[in-house]
Tab-separated table of C-alpha atoms in Angstrom:
chain	number	residue	atom	x	y	z
A	15	MET	CA	-177.999	-14.335	-117.279
A	16	ILE	CA	-177.954	-10.538	-117.308
A	17	THR	CA	-178.432	-10.543	-113.525
A	18	ARG	CA	-175.394	-12.818	-113.073
A	19	SER	CA	-173.290	-10.608	-115.328
A	20	ALA	CA	-174.374	-7.492	-113.451
A	21	LEU	CA	-173.588	-9.172	-110.137
A	22	LEU	CA	-170.172	-10.282	-111.370
A	23	VAL	CA	-169.299	-6.790	-112.621
A	24	THR	CA	-170.471	-5.266	-109.326
A	25	LEU	CA	-168.322	-7.696	-107.328
A	26	MET	CA	-165.289	-7.003	-109.496
A	27	LEU	CA	-165.720	-3.242	-109.071
A	28	ALA	CA	-166.050	-3.699	-105.316
A	29	LEU	CA	-162.823	-5.726	-105.217
A	30	VAL	CA	-160.968	-3.114	-107.264
A	31	ALA	CA	-162.221	-0.379	-104.951
A	32	CYS	CA	-160.973	-2.315	-101.928
A	33	SER	CA	-157.520	-3.020	-103.291
A	34	SER	CA	-154.572	-0.876	-102.317
A	35	THR	CA	-153.468	1.694	-104.864
A	36	GLN	CA	-150.002	1.883	-103.328
A	37	PRO	CA	-147.399	-0.335	-104.960
A	38	MET	CA	-145.451	-2.680	-102.683
A	39	ARG	CA	-142.188	-1.029	-101.637
A	40	MET	CA	-139.137	-3.074	-102.526
A	41	GLY	CA	-135.785	-2.918	-100.767
A	42	ALA	CA	-132.332	-2.761	-102.352
A	43	ASP	CA	-132.134	-6.547	-102.047
A	44	GLY	CA	-135.239	-6.947	-104.219
A	45	ARG	CA	-137.364	-8.180	-101.315
A	46	PRO	CA	-140.489	-6.375	-100.097
A	47	MET	CA	-139.816	-3.728	-97.446
A	48	PRO	CA	-141.135	-4.671	-94.012
A	49	THR	CA	-144.414	-3.252	-92.852
A	50	VAL	CA	-144.541	-1.578	-89.478
A	51	ASN	CA	-146.424	-3.657	-86.929
A	52	ARG	CA	-147.414	-1.335	-84.123
A	53	ILE	CA	-147.858	-3.127	-80.824
A	54	SER	CA	-151.101	-1.823	-79.360
A	55	ALA	CA	-151.814	-1.444	-75.668
A	56	SER	CA	-154.252	-4.350	-75.848
A	57	ASP	CA	-151.625	-6.562	-77.515
A	58	GLU	CA	-149.028	-5.772	-74.839
A	59	SER	CA	-150.773	-8.022	-72.335
A	60	ARG	CA	-151.536	-10.735	-74.918
A	61	ILE	CA	-148.133	-11.124	-76.554
A	62	PRO	CA	-146.298	-12.863	-73.673
A	63	TYR	CA	-149.045	-15.469	-73.360
A	64	ARG	CA	-149.376	-15.942	-77.121
A	65	VAL	CA	-145.629	-16.570	-77.368
A	66	LEU	CA	-145.689	-18.792	-74.271
A	67	ASP	CA	-148.504	-20.885	-75.765
A	68	SER	CA	-146.630	-21.137	-79.068
A	69	VAL	CA	-143.340	-22.050	-77.388
A	70	ASN	CA	-145.064	-24.708	-75.310
A	71	GLU	CA	-146.775	-26.154	-78.377
A	72	LEU	CA	-143.398	-26.327	-80.145
A	73	ARG	CA	-141.867	-27.936	-77.066
A	74	ARG	CA	-144.743	-30.443	-76.829
A	75	ALA	CA	-144.258	-31.385	-80.480
A	76	ALA	CA	-140.564	-31.946	-79.738
A	77	GLY	CA	-141.386	-34.120	-76.707
A	78	VAL	CA	-140.163	-31.512	-74.216
A	79	ALA	CA	-141.921	-30.317	-71.048
A	80	PRO	CA	-143.621	-26.906	-71.098
A	81	VAL	CA	-142.197	-23.743	-69.545
A	82	GLN	CA	-143.902	-20.990	-67.596
A	83	LEU	CA	-143.485	-17.235	-67.681
A	84	ASN	CA	-141.122	-15.886	-65.064
A	85	SER	CA	-141.272	-12.239	-64.002
A	86	GLN	CA	-137.553	-12.031	-63.199
A	87	LEU	CA	-136.523	-13.382	-66.597
A	88	THR	CA	-139.030	-11.027	-68.214
A	89	ALA	CA	-137.512	-8.076	-66.316
A	90	ALA	CA	-134.022	-9.040	-67.502
A	91	ALA	CA	-135.342	-9.404	-71.069
A	92	ALA	CA	-137.003	-5.970	-70.905
A	93	THR	CA	-133.788	-4.355	-69.719
A	94	HIS	CA	-131.864	-5.866	-72.597
A	95	ALA	CA	-134.472	-5.111	-75.286
A	96	ARG	CA	-134.363	-1.412	-74.362
A	97	ASP	CA	-130.570	-1.422	-74.120
A	98	MET	CA	-130.174	-2.948	-77.593
A	99	SER	CA	-132.251	-0.067	-78.938
A	100	VAL	CA	-130.026	2.448	-77.154
A	101	GLN	CA	-126.938	0.745	-78.613
A	102	ASN	CA	-128.674	0.362	-81.984
A	103	ARG	CA	-127.369	-3.154	-82.453
A	104	PRO	CA	-128.656	-6.631	-81.722
A	105	TRP	CA	-126.124	-8.389	-79.561
A	106	HIS	CA	-125.964	-10.173	-76.261
A	107	PHE	CA	-123.886	-7.677	-74.285
A	108	GLY	CA	-125.303	-4.682	-72.477
A	109	SER	CA	-123.992	-1.153	-72.859
A	110	ASP	CA	-122.443	-1.624	-69.409
A	111	GLY	CA	-120.628	-4.777	-70.547
A	112	SER	CA	-123.151	-7.091	-68.882
A	113	SER	CA	-123.748	-10.587	-70.187
A	114	PRO	CA	-127.128	-12.332	-70.207
A	115	ILE	CA	-126.076	-14.183	-67.036
A	116	ASP	CA	-125.268	-10.869	-65.325
A	117	ARG	CA	-128.668	-9.395	-66.236
A	118	VAL	CA	-130.555	-12.501	-65.094
A	119	ARG	CA	-128.740	-12.458	-61.740
A	120	ARG	CA	-129.380	-8.710	-61.321
A	121	ALA	CA	-133.082	-9.352	-61.889
A	122	GLY	CA	-133.021	-11.823	-58.991
A	123	TYR	CA	-133.491	-15.055	-60.925
A	124	GLY	CA	-132.098	-17.895	-58.806
A	125	GLY	CA	-132.176	-20.599	-61.448
A	126	MET	CA	-129.779	-21.406	-64.242
A	127	MET	CA	-129.826	-19.116	-67.272
A	128	ILE	CA	-130.025	-21.457	-70.261
A	129	GLY	CA	-129.999	-19.059	-73.164
A	130	GLU	CA	-131.048	-15.793	-74.720
A	131	THR	CA	-132.501	-15.180	-78.166
A	132	ILE	CA	-132.660	-11.661	-79.591
A	133	SER	CA	-133.961	-9.950	-82.682
A	134	GLU	CA	-134.031	-6.542	-84.336
A	135	THR	CA	-137.032	-6.521	-86.655
A	136	PHE	CA	-140.300	-5.005	-87.766
A	137	GLU	CA	-141.958	-8.434	-87.513
A	138	THR	CA	-144.641	-9.550	-85.101
A	139	ASP	CA	-144.030	-11.758	-82.097
A	140	LEU	CA	-145.019	-14.948	-83.902
A	141	GLU	CA	-143.022	-14.082	-87.027
A	142	THR	CA	-140.017	-13.480	-84.765
A	143	LEU	CA	-140.551	-16.805	-82.985
A	144	SER	CA	-140.763	-18.503	-86.382
A	145	ALA	CA	-137.450	-16.914	-87.409
A	146	TRP	CA	-135.839	-18.093	-84.161
A	147	MET	CA	-137.140	-21.618	-84.761
A	148	SER	CA	-135.625	-21.637	-88.248
A	149	GLN	CA	-132.094	-21.215	-86.848
A	150	PRO	CA	-130.414	-24.198	-85.135
A	151	ASP	CA	-128.803	-22.175	-82.317
A	152	THR	CA	-131.910	-20.253	-81.232
A	153	ARG	CA	-134.131	-23.288	-81.799
A	154	ALA	CA	-131.898	-25.259	-79.403
A	155	ILE	CA	-132.377	-22.611	-76.700
A	156	ILE	CA	-136.172	-22.622	-77.063
A	157	LEU	CA	-136.364	-26.419	-77.039
A	158	ASP	CA	-133.733	-27.036	-74.344
A	159	ARG	CA	-134.971	-29.847	-72.087
A	160	ARG	CA	-133.574	-28.165	-68.970
A	161	ALA	CA	-135.770	-25.083	-69.402
A	162	THR	CA	-138.658	-24.592	-66.993
A	163	ASN	CA	-139.027	-20.815	-67.201
A	164	MET	CA	-139.238	-18.215	-69.941
A	165	GLY	CA	-139.012	-14.446	-70.014
A	166	LEU	CA	-140.064	-12.361	-73.003
A	167	ALA	CA	-139.911	-8.639	-73.610
A	168	TRP	CA	-139.585	-6.106	-76.406
A	169	TYR	CA	-138.992	-2.459	-76.989
A	170	GLN	CA	-140.616	-0.708	-79.943
A	171	GLU	CA	-139.042	2.462	-81.312
A	172	GLU	CA	-141.022	5.350	-82.788
A	173	ASN	CA	-140.074	4.194	-86.303
A	174	GLY	CA	-141.701	0.820	-85.583
A	175	LYS	CA	-138.534	-1.249	-85.181
A	176	ILE	CA	-138.943	-3.845	-82.450
A	177	TRP	CA	-136.122	-5.231	-80.315
A	178	TRP	CA	-137.113	-8.664	-78.973
A	179	THR	CA	-135.451	-10.629	-76.162
A	180	LEU	CA	-136.434	-14.111	-75.007
A	181	LEU	CA	-134.683	-15.762	-72.069
A	182	MET	CA	-134.934	-19.402	-71.029
A	183	GLY	CA	-134.018	-20.554	-67.538
A	184	GLY	CA	-134.180	-23.727	-65.516
C-alpha cells in the first residue's frame, strides 16, 4: 500500500512539473487568445497534400468527385495570400483591383474559376478548413460538383498571422 501511495505521489508531482505555469491569455471578448502556429519548412510541403486529402474526404462524404492540386491555381492563391497581407485585410480583391478570376487567368489557368475561400488567422490549415466548412458559402465552394482542381497557398507574417487562400476550378 505504501508503494502505491509513493507511486501516486510521484506521478502527481511529475504531472505538476510538466504543466504550464503560464496562465491562458484571454482576449477582450473573453475567449482564449490564439496561439501562434509556425509553419515549419517540413510542413510547407505537407500542408497542400494534407488539405487536399481532407477536402477530398469531405467531398467523398458529400457524394462529390475528388479534386487534384493544380499549380496554376496554387500560384494564383499564393499571389493573393501575400497581397492580402500587404493590404492587411482579408478580401477577394487584389491591391491592383484584380478579382479572383483575373488572378486565375493571369496564372494561366484555362478552366473555369469556381470560387475562392480566404482567411486571416493564426489557425492551422485543418482548423482553417474546418472554419470554411462551417460556413455555407465557403462550404459550397469546396463541395461544388463542377470542381476538378484546387489551389492552396498561404503567407505567414513574422507575428505568426497566416493569410490562407484556396481556389477551386473546373
